mmCIF file with all atom_site columns, C-alpha atoms in Angstrom:
data_model
loop_
_atom_site.group_PDB
_atom_site.id
_atom_site.type_symbol
_atom_site.label_atom_id
_atom_site.label_alt_id
_atom_site.label_comp_id
_atom_site.label_asym_id
_atom_site.label_entity_id
_atom_site.label_seq_id
_atom_site.pdbx_PDB_ins_code
_atom_site.Cartn_x
_atom_site.Cartn_y
_atom_site.Cartn_z
_atom_site.occupancy
_atom_site.B_iso_or_equiv
_atom_site.pdbx_formal_charge
_atom_site.auth_seq_id
_atom_site.auth_comp_id
_atom_site.auth_asym_id
_atom_site.auth_atom_id
_atom_site.pdbx_PDB_model_num
ATOM 1  C CA . ASN A 1 1  ? -53.371 9.765  -20.089 1.00 0.00 ? 285 ASN A CA 1
ATOM 2  C CA . LYS A 1 2  ? -51.247 12.602 -20.361 1.00 0.00 ? 286 LYS A CA 1
ATOM 3  C CA . PHE A 1 3  ? -53.759 14.841 -18.368 1.00 0.00 ? 287 PHE A CA 1
ATOM 4  C CA . MET A 1 4  ? -54.471 12.635 -15.517 1.00 0.00 ? 288 MET A CA 1
ATOM 5  C CA . ALA A 1 5  ? -54.020 14.527 -11.626 1.00 0.00 ? 289 ALA A CA 1
ATOM 6  C CA . LYS A 1 6  ? -50.460 14.407 -10.649 1.00 0.00 ? 290 LYS A CA 1
ATOM 7  C CA . LYS A 1 7  ? -49.440 13.702 -6.990  1.00 0.00 ? 291 LYS A CA 1
ATOM 8  C CA . GLU A 1 8  ? -46.894 15.913 -6.597  1.00 0.00 ? 292 GLU A CA 1
ATOM 9  C CA . LYS A 1 9  ? -46.065 18.895 -4.713  1.00 0.00 ? 293 LYS A CA 1
ATOM 10 C CA . ARG A 1 10 ? -47.060 22.418 -5.580  1.00 0.00 ? 294 ARG A CA 1
ATOM 11 C CA . GLY A 1 11 ? -44.602 24.285 -7.450  1.00 0.00 ? 295 GLY A CA 1
ATOM 12 C CA . SER A 1 12 ? -44.311 28.210 -8.231  1.00 0.00 ? 296 SER A CA 1
ATOM 13 C CA . PHE A 1 13 ? -47.203 30.070 -9.358  1.00 0.00 ? 297 PHE A CA 1
ATOM 14 C CA . GLU A 1 14 ? -46.408 30.385 -13.025 1.00 0.00 ? 298 GLU A CA 1
ATOM 15 C CA . GLU A 1 15 ? -45.865 26.114 -12.498 1.00 0.00 ? 299 GLU A CA 1
ATOM 16 C CA . GLN A 1 16 ? -49.408 25.700 -10.865 1.00 0.00 ? 300 GLN A CA 1
ATOM 17 C CA . LEU A 1 17 ? -50.916 28.258 -13.930 1.00 0.00 ? 301 LEU A CA 1
ATOM 18 C CA . GLY A 1 18 ? -49.902 25.736 -16.422 1.00 0.00 ? 302 GLY A CA 1
ATOM 19 C CA . ARG A 1 19 ? -50.879 22.843 -14.642 1.00 0.00 ? 303 ARG A CA 1
ATOM 20 C CA . LEU A 1 20 ? -54.180 24.618 -14.592 1.00 0.00 ? 304 LEU A CA 1
ATOM 21 C CA . GLU A 1 21 ? -53.874 24.782 -18.357 1.00 0.00 ? 305 GLU A CA 1
ATOM 22 C CA . GLU A 1 22 ? -53.145 21.257 -18.966 1.00 0.00 ? 306 GLU A CA 1
ATOM 23 C CA . ILE A 1 23 ? -56.325 20.492 -16.716 1.00 0.00 ? 307 ILE A CA 1
ATOM 24 C CA . VAL A 1 24 ? -58.511 22.751 -18.895 1.00 0.00 ? 308 VAL A CA 1
ATOM 25 C CA . ALA A 1 25 ? -56.992 20.996 -21.668 1.00 0.00 ? 309 ALA A CA 1
ATOM 26 C CA . GLY A 1 26 ? -57.961 17.513 -20.495 1.00 0.00 ? 310 GLY A CA 1
ATOM 27 C CA . LEU A 1 27 ? -61.537 18.532 -19.398 1.00 0.00 ? 311 LEU A CA 1
ATOM 28 C CA . GLU A 1 28 ? -61.931 19.997 -22.952 1.00 0.00 ? 312 GLU A CA 1
ATOM 29 C CA . SER A 1 29 ? -60.762 16.485 -24.596 1.00 0.00 ? 313 SER A CA 1
ATOM 30 C CA . GLU A 1 30 ? -63.445 14.215 -25.848 1.00 0.00 ? 314 GLU A CA 1
ATOM 31 C CA . THR A 1 31 ? -61.330 11.323 -25.164 1.00 0.00 ? 315 THR A CA 1
ATOM 32 C CA . THR A 1 32 ? -60.666 11.777 -21.498 1.00 0.00 ? 316 THR A CA 1
ATOM 33 C CA . PRO A 1 33 ? -62.749 9.323  -18.862 1.00 0.00 ? 317 PRO A CA 1
ATOM 34 C CA . LEU A 1 34 ? -65.325 10.611 -17.049 1.00 0.00 ? 318 LEU A CA 1
ATOM 35 C CA . GLU A 1 35 ? -63.707 9.607  -13.745 1.00 0.00 ? 319 GLU A CA 1
ATOM 36 C CA . ASP A 1 36 ? -60.478 11.161 -15.121 1.00 0.00 ? 320 ASP A CA 1
ATOM 37 C CA . SER A 1 37 ? -62.462 14.491 -15.725 1.00 0.00 ? 321 SER A CA 1
ATOM 38 C CA . LEU A 1 38 ? -63.875 14.321 -12.295 1.00 0.00 ? 322 LEU A CA 1
ATOM 39 C CA . ALA A 1 39 ? -60.200 13.958 -10.855 1.00 0.00 ? 323 ALA A CA 1
ATOM 40 C CA . LEU A 1 40 ? -58.932 16.950 -12.931 1.00 0.00 ? 324 LEU A CA 1
ATOM 41 C CA . PHE A 1 41 ? -62.012 18.974 -11.979 1.00 0.00 ? 325 PHE A CA 1
ATOM 42 C CA . GLU A 1 42 ? -61.028 18.588 -8.442  1.00 0.00 ? 326 GLU A CA 1
ATOM 43 C CA . GLU A 1 43 ? -57.499 19.508 -8.925  1.00 0.00 ? 327 GLU A CA 1
ATOM 44 C CA . GLY A 1 44 ? -58.079 22.199 -11.018 1.00 0.00 ? 328 GLY A CA 1
ATOM 45 C CA . VAL A 1 45 ? -60.200 23.436 -8.070  1.00 0.00 ? 329 VAL A CA 1
ATOM 46 C CA . LYS A 1 46 ? -57.824 23.087 -5.712  1.00 0.00 ? 330 LYS A CA 1
ATOM 47 C CA . ILE A 1 47 ? -54.930 24.760 -7.866  1.00 0.00 ? 331 ILE A CA 1
ATOM 48 C CA . SER A 1 48 ? -57.156 27.415 -8.446  1.00 0.00 ? 332 SER A CA 1
ATOM 49 C CA . LYS A 1 49 ? -58.051 28.503 -4.658  1.00 0.00 ? 333 LYS A CA 1
ATOM 50 C CA . GLU A 1 50 ? -54.428 27.787 -4.152  1.00 0.00 ? 334 GLU A CA 1
ATOM 51 C CA . LEU A 1 51 ? -53.685 30.815 -6.992  1.00 0.00 ? 335 LEU A CA 1
ATOM 52 C CA . SER A 1 52 ? -56.140 33.137 -6.050  1.00 0.00 ? 336 SER A CA 1
ATOM 53 C CA . VAL A 1 53 ? -54.733 33.123 -2.035  1.00 0.00 ? 337 VAL A CA 1
ATOM 54 C CA . LYS A 1 54 ? -51.702 33.633 -3.505  1.00 0.00 ? 338 LYS A CA 1
ATOM 55 C CA . LEU A 1 55 ? -52.527 36.694 -5.700  1.00 0.00 ? 339 LEU A CA 1
ATOM 56 C CA . GLU A 1 56 ? -54.419 38.048 -2.728  1.00 0.00 ? 340 GLU A CA 1
ATOM 57 C CA . GLU A 1 57 ? -50.923 37.775 0.035   1.00 0.00 ? 341 GLU A CA 1
ATOM 58 C CA . VAL A 1 58 ? -49.358 39.520 -3.450  1.00 0.00 ? 342 VAL A CA 1
ATOM 59 C CA . LYS A 1 59 ? -52.118 42.250 -3.483  1.00 0.00 ? 343 LYS A CA 1
ATOM 60 C CA . ARG A 1 60 ? -51.863 43.130 -0.042  1.00 0.00 ? 344 ARG A CA 1
ATOM 61 C CA . LYS A 1 61 ? -48.121 42.940 -0.413  1.00 0.00 ? 345 LYS A CA 1
ATOM 62 C CA . ILE A 1 62 ? -48.040 45.787 -3.119  1.00 0.00 ? 346 ILE A CA 1
ATOM 63 C CA . GLU A 1 63 ? -48.006 49.472 -2.294  1.00 0.00 ? 347 GLU A CA 1
ATOM 64 C CA . VAL A 1 64 ? -47.804 52.616 -3.991  1.00 0.00 ? 348 VAL A CA 1
ATOM 65 C CA . LEU A 1 65 ? -45.610 55.506 -3.052  1.00 0.00 ? 349 LEU A CA 1
ATOM 66 C CA . LYS A 1 66 ? -47.398 59.260 -4.069  1.00 0.00 ? 350 LYS A CA 1
ATOM 67 C CA . LYS A 1 67 ? -46.207 62.577 -3.485  1.00 0.00 ? 351 LYS A CA 1
ATOM 68 C CA . ASN A 1 68 ? -49.003 64.462 -2.399  1.00 0.00 ? 352 ASN A CA 1
ATOM 69 C CA . ALA A 1 69 ? -49.649 68.191 -3.411  1.00 0.00 ? 353 ALA A CA 1
ATOM 70 C CA . ALA A 1 70 ? -47.107 69.382 -0.730  1.00 0.00 ? 354 ALA A CA 1
ATOM 71 C CA . GLY A 1 71 ? -44.288 67.272 -2.069  1.00 0.00 ? 355 GLY A CA 1
ATOM 72 C CA . GLU A 1 72 ? -44.451 64.919 0.997   1.00 0.00 ? 356 GLU A CA 1
ATOM 73 C CA . ILE A 1 73 ? -44.395 61.332 0.180   1.00 0.00 ? 357 ILE A CA 1
ATOM 74 C CA . LYS A 1 74 ? -47.201 58.993 1.107   1.00 0.00 ? 358 LYS A CA 1
ATOM 75 C CA . LEU A 1 75 ? -47.756 55.235 1.279   1.00 0.00 ? 359 LEU A CA 1
ATOM 76 C CA . GLU A 1 76 ? -51.048 54.601 -0.095  1.00 0.00 ? 360 GLU A CA 1
ATOM 77 C CA . GLU A 1 77 ? -52.554 50.558 -0.816  1.00 0.00 ? 361 GLU A CA 1
ATOM 78 C CA . LEU A 1 78 ? -53.004 49.796 -4.742  1.00 0.00 ? 362 LEU A CA 1
ATOM 79 C CA . ASP A 1 79 ? -56.208 50.647 -6.001  1.00 0.00 ? 363 ASP A CA 1
ATOM 80 C CA . GLU A 1 80 ? -58.665 47.983 -6.730  1.00 0.00 ? 364 GLU A CA 1
ATOM 81 C CA . ALA A 1 81 ? -59.138 48.367 -10.308 1.00 0.00 ? 365 ALA A CA 1
ATOM 82 C CA . VAL A 1 82 ? -55.213 47.908 -11.085 1.00 0.00 ? 366 VAL A CA 1
#
C-alpha cells in the first residue's frame, strides 16, 4: 500500500507536509484497510504536532521593523493576524 506508514526519519517542513498530504489521501481512500488507516492516522497526528511546533518556532523568530512617528526604528513582534 503506497500510503502505509513510513519508518524513516523526519525531513524538512515541506517534506513532512507532503507526507501529511499522502496520509490524508490514504485515509480518504476506500481501499485502505482499517488497521492501515489507524496507523496512518497516528502518523498524521504526530506529523501535525511536529509541524505545529515548527510553525510556532518560526513565528517567534519573525520580528518586524517599523518606524515610529519620530523616525526611530522600533522592533515589534509580528501580529497574530498575519
